[in-house]
Structure formats: structure tokens, C-alpha cells
Coordinates of C-alpha atoms in Angstrom, one line a residue:
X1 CA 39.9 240.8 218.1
X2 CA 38.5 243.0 220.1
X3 CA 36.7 241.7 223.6
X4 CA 32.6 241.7 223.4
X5 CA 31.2 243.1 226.7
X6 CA 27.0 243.3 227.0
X7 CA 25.7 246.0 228.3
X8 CA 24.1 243.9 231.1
X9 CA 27.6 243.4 232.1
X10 CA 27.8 247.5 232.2
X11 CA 24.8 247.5 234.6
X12 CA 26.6 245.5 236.9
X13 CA 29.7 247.7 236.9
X14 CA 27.9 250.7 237.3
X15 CA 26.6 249.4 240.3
X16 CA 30.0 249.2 241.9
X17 CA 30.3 252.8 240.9
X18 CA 27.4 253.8 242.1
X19 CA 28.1 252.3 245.5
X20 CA 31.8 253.4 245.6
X21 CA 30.7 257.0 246.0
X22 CA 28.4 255.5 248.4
X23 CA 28.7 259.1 248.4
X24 CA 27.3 262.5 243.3
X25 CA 25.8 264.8 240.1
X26 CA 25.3 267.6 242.1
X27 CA 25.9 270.4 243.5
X28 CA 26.2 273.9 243.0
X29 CA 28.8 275.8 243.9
X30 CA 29.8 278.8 246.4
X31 CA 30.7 278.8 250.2
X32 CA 29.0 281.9 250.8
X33 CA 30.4 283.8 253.8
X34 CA 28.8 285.1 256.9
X35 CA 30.0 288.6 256.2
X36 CA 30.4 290.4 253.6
X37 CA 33.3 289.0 251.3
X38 CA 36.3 291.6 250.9
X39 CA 36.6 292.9 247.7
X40 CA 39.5 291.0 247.2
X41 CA 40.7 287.7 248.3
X42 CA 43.6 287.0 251.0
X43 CA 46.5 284.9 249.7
X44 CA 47.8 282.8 252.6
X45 CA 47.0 281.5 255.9
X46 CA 45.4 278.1 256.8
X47 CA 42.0 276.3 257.2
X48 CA 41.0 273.4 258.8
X49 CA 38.3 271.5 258.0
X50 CA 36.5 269.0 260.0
X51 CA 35.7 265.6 258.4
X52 CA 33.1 263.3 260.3
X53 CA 34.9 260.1 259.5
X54 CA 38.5 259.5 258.7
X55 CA 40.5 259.2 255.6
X56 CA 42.2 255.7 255.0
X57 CA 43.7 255.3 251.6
X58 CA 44.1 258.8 249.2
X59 CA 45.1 256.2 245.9
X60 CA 42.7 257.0 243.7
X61 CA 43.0 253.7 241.7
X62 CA 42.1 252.1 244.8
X63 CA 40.1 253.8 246.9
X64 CA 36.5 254.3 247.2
X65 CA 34.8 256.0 250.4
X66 CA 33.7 259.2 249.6
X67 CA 35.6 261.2 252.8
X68 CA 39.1 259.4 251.3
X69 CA 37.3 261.8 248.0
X70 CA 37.1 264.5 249.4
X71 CA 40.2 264.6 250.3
X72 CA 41.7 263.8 247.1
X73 CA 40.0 266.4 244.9
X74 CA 42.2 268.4 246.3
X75 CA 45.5 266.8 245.5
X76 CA 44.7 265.2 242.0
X77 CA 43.3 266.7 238.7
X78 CA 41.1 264.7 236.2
X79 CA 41.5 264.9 232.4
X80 CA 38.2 266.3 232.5
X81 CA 36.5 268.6 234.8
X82 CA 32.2 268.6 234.9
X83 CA 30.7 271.1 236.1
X84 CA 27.5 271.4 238.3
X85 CA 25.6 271.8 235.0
X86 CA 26.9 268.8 233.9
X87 CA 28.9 270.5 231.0
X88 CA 32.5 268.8 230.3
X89 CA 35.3 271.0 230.7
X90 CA 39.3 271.4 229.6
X91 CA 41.7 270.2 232.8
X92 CA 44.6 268.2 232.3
X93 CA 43.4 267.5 228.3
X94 CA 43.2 271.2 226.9
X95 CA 40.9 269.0 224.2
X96 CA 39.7 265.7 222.9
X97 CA 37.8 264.5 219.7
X98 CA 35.6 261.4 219.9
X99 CA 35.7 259.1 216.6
X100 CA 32.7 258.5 214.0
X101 CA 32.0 255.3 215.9
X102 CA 31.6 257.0 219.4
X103 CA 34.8 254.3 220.2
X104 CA 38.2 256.4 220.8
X105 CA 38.1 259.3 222.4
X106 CA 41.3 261.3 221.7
X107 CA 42.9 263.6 224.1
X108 CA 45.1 266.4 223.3
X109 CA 47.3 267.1 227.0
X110 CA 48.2 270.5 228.1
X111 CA 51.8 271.0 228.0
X112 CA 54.0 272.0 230.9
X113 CA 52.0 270.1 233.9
X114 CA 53.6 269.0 236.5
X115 CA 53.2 266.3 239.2
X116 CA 54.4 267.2 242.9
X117 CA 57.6 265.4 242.8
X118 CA 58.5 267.6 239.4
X119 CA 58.0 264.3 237.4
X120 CA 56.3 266.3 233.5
X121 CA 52.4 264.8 232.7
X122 CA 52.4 263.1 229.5
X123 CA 50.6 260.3 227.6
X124 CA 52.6 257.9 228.8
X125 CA 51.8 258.6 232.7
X126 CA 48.2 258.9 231.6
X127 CA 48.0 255.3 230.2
X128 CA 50.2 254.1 232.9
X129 CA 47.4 255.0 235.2
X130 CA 44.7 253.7 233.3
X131 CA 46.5 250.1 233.0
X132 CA 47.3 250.1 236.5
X133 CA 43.3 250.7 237.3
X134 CA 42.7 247.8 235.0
X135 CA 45.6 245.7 236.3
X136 CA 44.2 243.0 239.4
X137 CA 46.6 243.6 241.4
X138 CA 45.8 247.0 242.1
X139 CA 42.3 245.8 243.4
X140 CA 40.5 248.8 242.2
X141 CA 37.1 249.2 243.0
X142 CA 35.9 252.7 242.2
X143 CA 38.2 253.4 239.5
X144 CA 37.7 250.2 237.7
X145 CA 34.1 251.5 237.7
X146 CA 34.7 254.5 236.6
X147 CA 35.9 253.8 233.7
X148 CA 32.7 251.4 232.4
X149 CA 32.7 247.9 231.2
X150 CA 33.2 249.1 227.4
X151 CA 36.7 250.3 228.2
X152 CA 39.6 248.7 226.1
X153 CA 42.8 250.4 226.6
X154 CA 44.7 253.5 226.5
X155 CA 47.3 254.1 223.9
X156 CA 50.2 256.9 224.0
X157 CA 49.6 258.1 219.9
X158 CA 51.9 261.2 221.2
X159 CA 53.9 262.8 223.5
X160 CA 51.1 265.0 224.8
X161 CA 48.2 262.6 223.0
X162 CA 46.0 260.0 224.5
X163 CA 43.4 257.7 222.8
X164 CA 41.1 255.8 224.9
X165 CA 39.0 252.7 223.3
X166 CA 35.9 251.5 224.1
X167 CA 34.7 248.4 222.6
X168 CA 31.0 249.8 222.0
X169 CA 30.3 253.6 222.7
X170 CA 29.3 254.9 226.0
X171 CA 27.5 257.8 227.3
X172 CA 28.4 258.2 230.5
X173 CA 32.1 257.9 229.9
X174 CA 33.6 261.4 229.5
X175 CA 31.5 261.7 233.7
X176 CA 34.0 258.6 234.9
X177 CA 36.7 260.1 233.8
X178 CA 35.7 263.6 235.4
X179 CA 35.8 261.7 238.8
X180 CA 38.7 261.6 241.0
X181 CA 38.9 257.8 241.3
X182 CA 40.6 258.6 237.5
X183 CA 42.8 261.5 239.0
X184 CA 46.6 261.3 237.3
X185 CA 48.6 260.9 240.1
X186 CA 52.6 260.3 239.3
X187 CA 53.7 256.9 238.0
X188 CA 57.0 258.1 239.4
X189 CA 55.4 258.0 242.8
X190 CA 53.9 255.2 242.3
X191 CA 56.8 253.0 241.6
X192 CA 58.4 254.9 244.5
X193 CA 55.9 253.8 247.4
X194 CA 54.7 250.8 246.4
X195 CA 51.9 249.7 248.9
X196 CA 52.5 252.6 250.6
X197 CA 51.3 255.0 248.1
X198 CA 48.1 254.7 249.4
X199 CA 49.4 257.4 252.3
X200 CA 51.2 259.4 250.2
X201 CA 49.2 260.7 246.9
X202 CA 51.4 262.3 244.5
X203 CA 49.4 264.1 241.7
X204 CA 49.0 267.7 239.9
X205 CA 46.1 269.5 242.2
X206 CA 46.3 272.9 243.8
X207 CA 47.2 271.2 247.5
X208 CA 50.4 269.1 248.0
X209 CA 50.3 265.9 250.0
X210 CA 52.0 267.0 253.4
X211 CA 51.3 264.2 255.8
X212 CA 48.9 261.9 257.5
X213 CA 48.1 260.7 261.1
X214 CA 45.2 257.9 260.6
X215 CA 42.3 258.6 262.5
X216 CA 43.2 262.1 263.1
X217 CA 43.9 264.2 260.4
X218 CA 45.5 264.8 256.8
X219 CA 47.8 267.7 256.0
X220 CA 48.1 269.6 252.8
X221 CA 50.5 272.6 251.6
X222 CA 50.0 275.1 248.5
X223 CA 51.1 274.3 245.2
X224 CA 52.9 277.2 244.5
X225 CA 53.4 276.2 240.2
X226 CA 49.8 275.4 239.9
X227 CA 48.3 277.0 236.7
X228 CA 45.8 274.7 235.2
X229 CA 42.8 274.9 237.0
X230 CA 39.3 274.0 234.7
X231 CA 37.3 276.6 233.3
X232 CA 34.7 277.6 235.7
X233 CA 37.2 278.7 238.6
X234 CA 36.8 282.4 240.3
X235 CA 40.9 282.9 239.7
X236 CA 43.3 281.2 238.2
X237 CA 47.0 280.3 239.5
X238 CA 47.5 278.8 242.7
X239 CA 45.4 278.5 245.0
X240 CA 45.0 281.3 247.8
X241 CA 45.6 279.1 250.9
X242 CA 49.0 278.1 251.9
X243 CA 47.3 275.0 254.3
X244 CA 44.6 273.5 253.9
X245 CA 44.2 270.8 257.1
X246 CA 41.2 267.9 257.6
X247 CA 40.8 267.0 261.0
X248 CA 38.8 264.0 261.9
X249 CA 35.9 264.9 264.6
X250 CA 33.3 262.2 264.1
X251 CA 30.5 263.2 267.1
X252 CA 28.6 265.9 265.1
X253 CA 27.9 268.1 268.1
X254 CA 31.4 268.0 268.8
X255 CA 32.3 268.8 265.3
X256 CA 29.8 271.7 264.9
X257 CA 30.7 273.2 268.2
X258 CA 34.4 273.2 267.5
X259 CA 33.9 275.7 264.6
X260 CA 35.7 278.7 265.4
X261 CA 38.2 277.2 267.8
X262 CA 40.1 274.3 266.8
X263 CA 38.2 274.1 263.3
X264 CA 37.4 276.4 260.6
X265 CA 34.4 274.5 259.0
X266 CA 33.1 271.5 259.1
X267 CA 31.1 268.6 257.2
X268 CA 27.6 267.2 257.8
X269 CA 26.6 269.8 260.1
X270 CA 23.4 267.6 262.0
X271 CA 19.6 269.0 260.6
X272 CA 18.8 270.6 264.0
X273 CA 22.3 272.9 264.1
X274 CA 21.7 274.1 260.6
X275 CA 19.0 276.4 261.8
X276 CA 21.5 277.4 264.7
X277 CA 24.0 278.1 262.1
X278 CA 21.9 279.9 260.1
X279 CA 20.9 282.6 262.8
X280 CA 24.3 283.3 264.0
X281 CA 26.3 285.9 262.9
X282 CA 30.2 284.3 263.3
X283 CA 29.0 281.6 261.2
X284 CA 27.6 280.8 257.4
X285 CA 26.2 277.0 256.0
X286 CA 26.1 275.9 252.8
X287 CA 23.2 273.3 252.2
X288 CA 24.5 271.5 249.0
X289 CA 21.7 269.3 247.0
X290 CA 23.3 266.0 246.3
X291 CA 22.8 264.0 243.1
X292 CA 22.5 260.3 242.9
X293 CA 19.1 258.8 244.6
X294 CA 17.5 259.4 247.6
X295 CA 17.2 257.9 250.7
X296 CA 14.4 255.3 249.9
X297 CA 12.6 252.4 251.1
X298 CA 12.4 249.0 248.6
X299 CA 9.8 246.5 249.1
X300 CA 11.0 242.8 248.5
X301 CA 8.7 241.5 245.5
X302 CA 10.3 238.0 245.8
X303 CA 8.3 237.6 249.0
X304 CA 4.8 237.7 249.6
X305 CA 2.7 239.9 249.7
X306 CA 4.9 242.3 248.8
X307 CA 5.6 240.8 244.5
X308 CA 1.5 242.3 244.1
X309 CA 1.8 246.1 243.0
X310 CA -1.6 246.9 245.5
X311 CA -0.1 245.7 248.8
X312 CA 2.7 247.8 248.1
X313 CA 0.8 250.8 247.1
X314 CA -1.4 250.3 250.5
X315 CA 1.5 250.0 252.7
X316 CA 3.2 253.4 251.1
X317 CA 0.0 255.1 251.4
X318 CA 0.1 254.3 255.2
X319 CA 3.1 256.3 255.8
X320 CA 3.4 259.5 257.0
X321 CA 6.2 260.8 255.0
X322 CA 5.1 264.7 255.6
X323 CA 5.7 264.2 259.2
X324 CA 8.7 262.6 258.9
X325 CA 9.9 265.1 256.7
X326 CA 8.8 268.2 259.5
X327 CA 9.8 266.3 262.6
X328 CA 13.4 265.2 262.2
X329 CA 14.7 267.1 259.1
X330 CA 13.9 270.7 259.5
X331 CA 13.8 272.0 256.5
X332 CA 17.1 270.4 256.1
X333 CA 16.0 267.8 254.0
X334 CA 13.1 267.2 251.5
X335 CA 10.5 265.2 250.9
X336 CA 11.7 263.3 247.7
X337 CA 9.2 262.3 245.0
X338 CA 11.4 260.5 242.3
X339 CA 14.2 257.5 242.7
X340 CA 16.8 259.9 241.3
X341 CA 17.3 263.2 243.5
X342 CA 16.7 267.1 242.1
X343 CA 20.5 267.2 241.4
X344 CA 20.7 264.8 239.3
X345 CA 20.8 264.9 235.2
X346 CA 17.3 263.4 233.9
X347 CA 15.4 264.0 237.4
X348 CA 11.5 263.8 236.9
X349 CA 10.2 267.1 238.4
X350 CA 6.2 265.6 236.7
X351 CA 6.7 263.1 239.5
X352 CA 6.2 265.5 242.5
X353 CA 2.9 265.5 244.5
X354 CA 1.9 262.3 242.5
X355 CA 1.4 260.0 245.7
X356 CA 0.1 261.4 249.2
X357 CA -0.5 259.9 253.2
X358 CA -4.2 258.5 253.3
X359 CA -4.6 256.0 255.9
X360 CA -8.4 255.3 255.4
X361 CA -7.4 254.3 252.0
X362 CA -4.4 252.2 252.7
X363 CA -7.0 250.3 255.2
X364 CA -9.3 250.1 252.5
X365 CA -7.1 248.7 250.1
X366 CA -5.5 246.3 252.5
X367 CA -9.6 245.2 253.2
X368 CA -9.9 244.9 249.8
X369 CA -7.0 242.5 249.4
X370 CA -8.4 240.1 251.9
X371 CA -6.5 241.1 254.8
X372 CA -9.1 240.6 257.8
X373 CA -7.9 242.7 261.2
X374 CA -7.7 240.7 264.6
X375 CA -8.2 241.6 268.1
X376 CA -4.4 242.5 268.5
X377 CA -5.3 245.6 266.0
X378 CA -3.0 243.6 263.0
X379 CA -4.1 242.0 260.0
X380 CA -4.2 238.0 258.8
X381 CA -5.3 236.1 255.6
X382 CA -5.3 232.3 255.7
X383 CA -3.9 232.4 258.9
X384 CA -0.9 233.9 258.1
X385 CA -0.5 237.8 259.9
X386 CA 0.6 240.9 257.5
X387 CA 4.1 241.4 258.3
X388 CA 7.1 243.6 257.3
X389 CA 10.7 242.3 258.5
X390 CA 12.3 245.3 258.0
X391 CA 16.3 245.6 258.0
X392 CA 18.2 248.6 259.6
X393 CA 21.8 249.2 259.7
X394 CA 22.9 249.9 263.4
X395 CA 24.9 252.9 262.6
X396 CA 23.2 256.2 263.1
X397 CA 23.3 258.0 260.0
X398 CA 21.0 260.9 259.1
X399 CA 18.4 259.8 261.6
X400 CA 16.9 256.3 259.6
X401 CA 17.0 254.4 262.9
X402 CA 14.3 257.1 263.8
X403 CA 12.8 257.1 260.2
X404 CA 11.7 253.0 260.7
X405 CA 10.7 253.8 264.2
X406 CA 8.2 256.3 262.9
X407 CA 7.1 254.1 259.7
X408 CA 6.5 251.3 262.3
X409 CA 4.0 252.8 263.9
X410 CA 2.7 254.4 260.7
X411 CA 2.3 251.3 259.3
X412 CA 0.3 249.3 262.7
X413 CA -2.0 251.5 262.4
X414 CA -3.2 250.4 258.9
X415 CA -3.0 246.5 260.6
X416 CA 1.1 245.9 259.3
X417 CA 3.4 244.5 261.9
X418 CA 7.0 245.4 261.2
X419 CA 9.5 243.8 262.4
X420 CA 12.9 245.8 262.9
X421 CA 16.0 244.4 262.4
X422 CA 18.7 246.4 263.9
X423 CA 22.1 245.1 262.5
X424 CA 25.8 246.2 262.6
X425 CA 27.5 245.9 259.4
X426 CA 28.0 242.5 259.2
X427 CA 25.1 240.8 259.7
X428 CA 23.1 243.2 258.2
X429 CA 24.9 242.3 254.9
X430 CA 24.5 238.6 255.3
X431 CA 20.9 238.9 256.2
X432 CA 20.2 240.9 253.3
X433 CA 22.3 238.8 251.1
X434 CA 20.0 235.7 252.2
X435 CA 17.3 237.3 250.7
X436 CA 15.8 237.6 254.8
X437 CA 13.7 240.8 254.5
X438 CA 10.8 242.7 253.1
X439 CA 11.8 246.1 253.7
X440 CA 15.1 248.1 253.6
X441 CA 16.6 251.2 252.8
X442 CA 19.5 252.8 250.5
X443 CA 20.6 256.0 249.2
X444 CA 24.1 255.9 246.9
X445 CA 25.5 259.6 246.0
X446 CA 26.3 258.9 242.1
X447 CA 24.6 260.2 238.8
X448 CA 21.9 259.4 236.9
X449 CA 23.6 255.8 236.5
X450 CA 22.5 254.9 240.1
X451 CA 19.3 253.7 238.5
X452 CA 21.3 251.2 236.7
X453 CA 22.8 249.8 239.7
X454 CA 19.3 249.6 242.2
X455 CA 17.0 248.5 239.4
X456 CA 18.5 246.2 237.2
X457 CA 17.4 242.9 237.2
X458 CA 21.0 241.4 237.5
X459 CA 22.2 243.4 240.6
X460 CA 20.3 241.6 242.9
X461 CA 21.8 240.9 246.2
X462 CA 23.4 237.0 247.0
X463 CA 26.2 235.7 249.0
X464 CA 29.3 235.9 247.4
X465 CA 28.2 238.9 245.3
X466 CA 29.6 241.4 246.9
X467 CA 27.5 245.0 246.9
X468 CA 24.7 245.1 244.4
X469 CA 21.6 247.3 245.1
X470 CA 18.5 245.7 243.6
X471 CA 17.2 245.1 246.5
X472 CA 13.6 245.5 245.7
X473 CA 14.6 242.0 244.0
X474 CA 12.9 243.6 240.4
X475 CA 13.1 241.5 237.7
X476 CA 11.6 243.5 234.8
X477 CA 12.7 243.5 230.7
X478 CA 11.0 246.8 230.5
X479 CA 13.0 248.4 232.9
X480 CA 15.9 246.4 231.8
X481 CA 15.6 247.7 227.9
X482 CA 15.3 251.1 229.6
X483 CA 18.3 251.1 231.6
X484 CA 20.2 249.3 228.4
X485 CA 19.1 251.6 225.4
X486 CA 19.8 254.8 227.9
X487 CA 23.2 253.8 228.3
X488 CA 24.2 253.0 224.9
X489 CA 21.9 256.6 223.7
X490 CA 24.1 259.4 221.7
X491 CA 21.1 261.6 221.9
X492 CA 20.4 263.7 225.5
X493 CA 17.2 263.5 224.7
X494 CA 16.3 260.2 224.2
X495 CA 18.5 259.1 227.0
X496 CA 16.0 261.5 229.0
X497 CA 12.9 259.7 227.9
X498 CA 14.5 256.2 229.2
X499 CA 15.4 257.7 232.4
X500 CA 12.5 259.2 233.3
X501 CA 10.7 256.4 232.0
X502 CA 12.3 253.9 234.5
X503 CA 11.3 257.0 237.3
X504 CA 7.9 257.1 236.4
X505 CA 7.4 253.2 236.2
X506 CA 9.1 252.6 239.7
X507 CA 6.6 255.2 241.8
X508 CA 3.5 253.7 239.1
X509 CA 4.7 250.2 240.6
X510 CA 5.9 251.0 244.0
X511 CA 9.1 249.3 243.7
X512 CA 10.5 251.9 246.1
X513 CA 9.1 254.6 248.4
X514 CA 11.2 257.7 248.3
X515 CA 11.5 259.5 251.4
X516 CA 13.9 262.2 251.6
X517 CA 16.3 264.0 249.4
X518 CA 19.9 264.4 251.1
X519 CA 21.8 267.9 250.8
X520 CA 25.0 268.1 252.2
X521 CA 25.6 270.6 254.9
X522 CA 29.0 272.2 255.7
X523 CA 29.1 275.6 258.5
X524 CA 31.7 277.6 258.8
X525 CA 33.6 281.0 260.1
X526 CA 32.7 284.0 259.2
X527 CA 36.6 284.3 258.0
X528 CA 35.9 281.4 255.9
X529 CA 35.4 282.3 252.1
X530 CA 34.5 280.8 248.7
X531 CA 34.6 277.1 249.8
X532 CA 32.8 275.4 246.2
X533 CA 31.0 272.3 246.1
X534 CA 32.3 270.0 242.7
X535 CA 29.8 268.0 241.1
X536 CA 29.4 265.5 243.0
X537 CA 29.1 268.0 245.9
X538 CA 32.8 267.2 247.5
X539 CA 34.3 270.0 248.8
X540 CA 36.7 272.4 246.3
X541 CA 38.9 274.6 248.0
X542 CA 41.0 275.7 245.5
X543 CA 39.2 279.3 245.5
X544 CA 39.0 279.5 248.9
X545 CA 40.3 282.1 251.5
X546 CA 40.7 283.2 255.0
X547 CA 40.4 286.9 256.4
X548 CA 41.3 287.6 259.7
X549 CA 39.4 286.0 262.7

């Protein structure tokens, strides 16, 4: 008999997934050189790439930061490739057929694969990976996601022929599988390195696991019998570098300002050096829309004031998100409108321009609420002063330590007091998990799913949870339905509706308050060609190429 699972229990899931890339559907492709491109790529030579944090665990089954991603795109191939479009593609299944009852998907392997340690790809090694996602004791987290709450089992019905089974169909499962958390890496391996196999990945992509020094860099080497690449590719074969090196340099100014010396390109080039970047002639950046949702702000509607709809729409009316937007961001990043970012599958372009800064208003709507201000310039009601605890994380990360300063004093002058909470890691997880805030912020790099994971009412956050994103605290059967019949929807179309239906009703409600969209910046040599940007706007370098310096 075949195991039940609601789609509440998918929600949940999702949210892990969301999280896990937590850092996309996204971006286009093309590194774009400084100079003009030759009119024919260079095989050889090598390029390093600078990271801005560091790798610790390139097992896919287990693994779930997004820099420990990038890295393995490289290194691992998927049975299905999805393109920035979001069209599915051939890889390591040539084809697949999915059942009347949208339940078993069939794949049809392509013959002659081969991992790195010469070990053949075939159904077997496929469903060996699968049950070793799903076993416990590989304490998967991203993976395990991937692959949905629906997911059954995987069968061997052939040498080069894989079914999958789902216990109820799901539309978002041919875009886990297109993820590298579900990369085919060699069972062989596996067996081989035991713990250890988390520092040495052994799988069928264009680069070859060479070695690893934690906290410094990762070293990868041509494969020189790779011929399998997904449609979409500007050549096929192997790839054109012979090494391909990612060097930890976390300080950005440091990482930026090593381009052209010790590094090639590098990652998460800061807002103010894109400009910088832009202008200089030895150097090219590629700003990369990400998919997933923005960076955004949720009110706590379990507390009070903020469970009424018109508090919340007065305190986001108060804030200056223009200003923000033109005074730390530089063009870099955009204001967003929607909870789901312009990358994303399903985004709500209608949305844009539908809210706008008006502090008389938000003082008139507070006044109309009851909210009476005193001689210290903030506002009380039965004695009790108009607050905002709000909860930052300590780490600097895309300037939101600066982004609550600014809303702060945004928000006194409509009569608010915020209160911010500056917490490292730790505490700022137990303190949210208490339920002790009103405000705080979170963006997750993901698809169109991410609504799943920050709106559903289950996903709340609580001690002993683990990471779940509601933390608006919403609690809605509307939304709920939405997020459920979108899911479980065959038809594009209709998935749309409910999508854009749960966009539209969180702006109508201010459940969140979007504030900017985040695009991925990477600068680089003007010898640096053709870096490509996946899906989920991770790094490809499989076309890539180096001329002479």
C-alpha cells in the first residue's frame, strides 16, 4: 500500500528546499567579456575564481549551502537540465515519459556516460542515489527536498531505464531533479570514501574533483571524455579549460581588488564596485537577476498591532524604500514590488508601482487608528507606546544592517519606535523561534515554491522546528488552498492564477514589505570569456575560456 502524504506535508518540505539554496529560478546566461570575444574560443589554460565564503561539503546528497553549489555544478550532472526559460532539457536521461496519472516518471539514460573514476552510469547507480538521499543516515537536507514529499521510490526497469514514483503527482518535480542537490555522483565512490566523500565528489560533469584545502580553495581538472552536455550549451565536448580553481577571499574589497592578479573573477562584487567595474576597460561584470523572493520585511500578525491589515499598511507607507533603493544599491539592486522576484516563473509584473512612500498619510492613518503622539515625538494608545522590535542578523550581508538603520528613522518620524535587535546567529534564531519580534527580514534564492515555504500557515517558526520561514506568523486557508491547488496543478496556467493570486493578496494585506530584488554580481578579466549563469544563477563554466592576459 502505498504511503499517503498531504500536500500540507509538501509545504513543509518545500520550505527546507527553499531555505537550502538559501541561495534560484533565475538567471540568464552569458559572461560577456570586456573586449571583444575572439572569433574562436581558446582550449586550455586556467581560471580562478574567487568565492566569498568557503566550500565545506561537495556531497550533493548532503549538502546544502549555496557556495558548496556552486561548486558542484561543475563536477556533477543532473538527469535533467532547466534552462533560464524554465524549459526541461535532455542531460544524463536522453528522455522520459510521465504516466496517465502524472505518478511515474520514466527515464530513458543515455548510453556510454561515465563517472570520473571510469565506473558506467546506469539505472542502478541512479536509484542507488536516490535511496541513499532518502536513507537517514545520510542526513540529507537539500536533496531530501528536492525530491518533494510525494516521492516513493526509484526502480531500475532497465539497464539504461529509470522510473521514479510519486504517490500523488507533482508539478514542481521534473525542477528538483534539475538541481544539483540530485546530481549522480558514483555509487562506486561512495562506498569508497565513506564519510569522507563529502571532500572528494566523484560524478560525470565537465570538471574533475582535484583537491581541497578548507577555507582556502577547491581544485578542479578538465574532463577530457566529457560529451554529454544539455542542449543549450555554445559547444559541445569537453570543456575548453584545463583548470578551473575557486579560491576563498571573503573581504569583498579584497576579493574585487584581487581580480587580475591572484584571481580571474570573482563572486558578489559589492554594489558600489559594480559601477567601478563597469567603467574600466581590463574588466567586464555580469549582474545576474536571481529568482526565488526578495529581500523583504514581514510584520508579526500574532502580535499587536501588527495582526490589523491598517497598522501594517501605515507603517509600510512610512518607509522610504526609493531612498533606500538610490542610497546604498546603485543601480545594483531594485526596488521589488512582488514577494516573488522578476526571475522567477509566475512573477506579478501588475504588482509594480501599486504602493508608494507617503508619510502624511501613514501619520494620518496611524491618527486614525487611535494612536495619539507624545512629547518624545512617538505614539501611545492606552498607555501602551507604538513599538516595532525589530530582529537583525549581525552578519553584514548586502547592507540590511544599514537597510533597518534607515527604516528606523523612517519609521519615528511617522511616531513608530523600533527597537533593533542586532543578533549573531544563534540568538537571533532562538529569539525568532520564541516568537520575540514584530519585524524581520528574509530573502531565500529558490523558485516559485519559496511562497510555499514563507506563507504557509504550517511553517511557522518554534523551537525545535528547525528553519521554517513564515515568519509573518500568517495563518490564512485562502492562501493555504492557493499554495495547495498550485502545487498539485497540471495546467501552467492555472498554477499561474494561484501564484499570483497569493502575490497579489500578500501586498493587498501587507503581510510583507518587499524591498529590493537581489541580482548576483560576478567581475572579471578582460581575458575571461563566456562564464554562464544556470538557472538558479550559479556559475557554469563549462563554456568558458581564457585568452591571453
Amino acid at each position: 500500500m502505498k504511503k499517503h502524504v498531504t500536500a500540507r506535508s509538501k509545504r513543509i518540505l518545500l520550505s527546507a528546499l527553499a531555505g537550502a539554496s538559501v541561495v534560484a529560478l533565475a538567471a540568464g546566461c552569458s559572461g560577456t567579456p570586456a573586449g571583444e570575444s575572439p572569433s574562436e574560443p581558446v582550449e586550455g589554460g586556467a581560471l580562478t575564481f574567487a568565492l566569498d565564503s568557503a566550500p565545506d561539503n561537495l556531497d550533493p546528497g548532503s549538502s546544502s549551502s549555496s557556495v558548496n553549489a556552486e561548486v558542484m555544478r561543475q563536477v556533477f550532472d543532473s538527469l535533467v537540465w532547466q534552462s533560464p526559460d524554465h524549459e526541461f532539457k535532455p542531460w544524463l536521461a536522453e528522455d522520459w515519459a510521465l504516466s496517465d496519472d502524472g505518478t511515474e516518471y520514466t527515464f530513458t539514460l543515455r548510453d556510454g556516460v561515465t563517472f570520473h573514476d571510469d565506473s558506467q552510469l546506469d539505472a542502478a547507480s541512479v536509484c542507488f542515489n536516490f535511496d541513499r538521499v532518502t536513507d537517514p543516515e545520510t542526513k540529507s537536507r537539500s536533496a531530501i527536498s528536492a525530491l518533494g514529499a510525494f516521492y516513493e521510490g526509484c526502480e531500475a526497469s532497465g539497464d539504461l531505464e529509470v522510473t521514479l514514483s510519486l504517490s500523488q503527482p507533482d508539478a514542481t518535480f521534473l525542477s528538483g531533479l534539475s538541481q544539483v542537490w540530485l546530481g549522480i555522483q558514483s555509487p562506486t565512490a561512495i562506498e569508497k570514501y565513506g564519510d569522507d566523500v563529502t571532500t572528494h565528489p566523484t560524478g560525470t560533469g565537465p570538471f574533475v574533483f582535484d583537491s581541497m584545502a578548507l577555507n582556502s580553495n577547491v581544485v578542479l581538472t578538465k574532463n577530457a571524455d566529457y560529451d554529454w552536455a544539455p542542449e543549450g550549451m555554445k559547444h559541445s565536448g569537453a570543456a575548453y579549460l584545463d583548470t578551473l580553481k575557486f579560491l576563498v577571499v571573503t573581504e569583498p574589497t579584497t576579493r574585487f581588488r584581487s581580480i587580475g592578479n591572484n584571481v580571474d573573477a570573482a563572486e558578489t562584487i559589492a554594489t558600489q564596485d559594480v559601477a567601478t567595474a563597469k567603467d574600466d576597460p581590463a574588466l567586464g561584470v555580469d549582474v545576474v537577476s536571481v529568482p526565488g523572493t526578495p529581500y523583504q520585511l514581514f510584520f508579526n500578525e500574532s502580535h499587536a498591532p501588527w495582526d490589523t491589515v491598517d497598522a501594517r499598511k501605515a507603517s509600510r507607507m512610512a518607509m522610504d524604500i526609493p531612498s533606500i533603493i538610490e542610497s546604498l544599491y546603485f543601480g545594483v539592486f531594485d526596488r521589488a514590488w512582488s514577494p516573488l522576484s522578476p526571475a522567477s516563473k509566475y512573477f506579478d509584473d501588475s504588482l509594480k508601482d501599486s504602493v508608494s512612500y507617503d508619510l502624511d498619510a501613514a501619520k494620518a492613518a496611524f491618527d486614525d487608528l487611535g494612536w495619539v503622539v507624545g512629547d518624545d515625538g512617538y505614539r501611545y494608545k492606552d498607555g501602551e507606546i507604538l513599538k516595532l522590535d525589530y530582529l537583525v542578523p549581525s552578519a553584514k550581508r548586502e547592507k540590511r544592517q544599514q537597510v533597518a538603520q534607515f527604516l528606523q528613522e523612517n519609521l519615528k518620524d511617522a511616531g513608530v519606535k523600533v527597537n533593533l535587535q542586532f543578533l549573531a546567529s544563534g540568538p537571533y534564531s532562538a529569539t525568532r523561534d520564541k516568537n520575540d519580534y514584530d519585524v524581520m527580514g528574509l530573502s531565500l534564492t529558490s523558485g516559485y515554491s519559496a511562497l510555499g515555504a514563507i506563507y504557509d500557515s504550517d511553517n511557522y517558526p518554534a523551537p525545535g522546528k528547525g528553519n521554517y520561514y513564515n515568519y509573518a506568523q500568517l495563518k490564512s486557508d485562502e492562501v493555504d488552498g492557493w499554495i495547495e491547488k498550485a502545487q498539485l496543478s497540471a495546467d501552467d496556467a492555472e498554477a499561474e492564477t494561484y501564484w499570483k493570486n497569493i502575490q497579489q493578496y500578500v501586498i493587498k494585506n501587507a503581510v510583507s514589505v518587499p524591498i529590493y530584488n537581489f541580482n548576483y554580481t560576478v567581475a572579471f578579466a578582460a581575458h575571461v570569456h563566456d562564464i554562464s549563469y544556470n538557472w538558479k544563477s550559479y556559475p557554469v563554466f563549462y563554456d568558458s575560456y581564457v585568452t591571453e592576459k
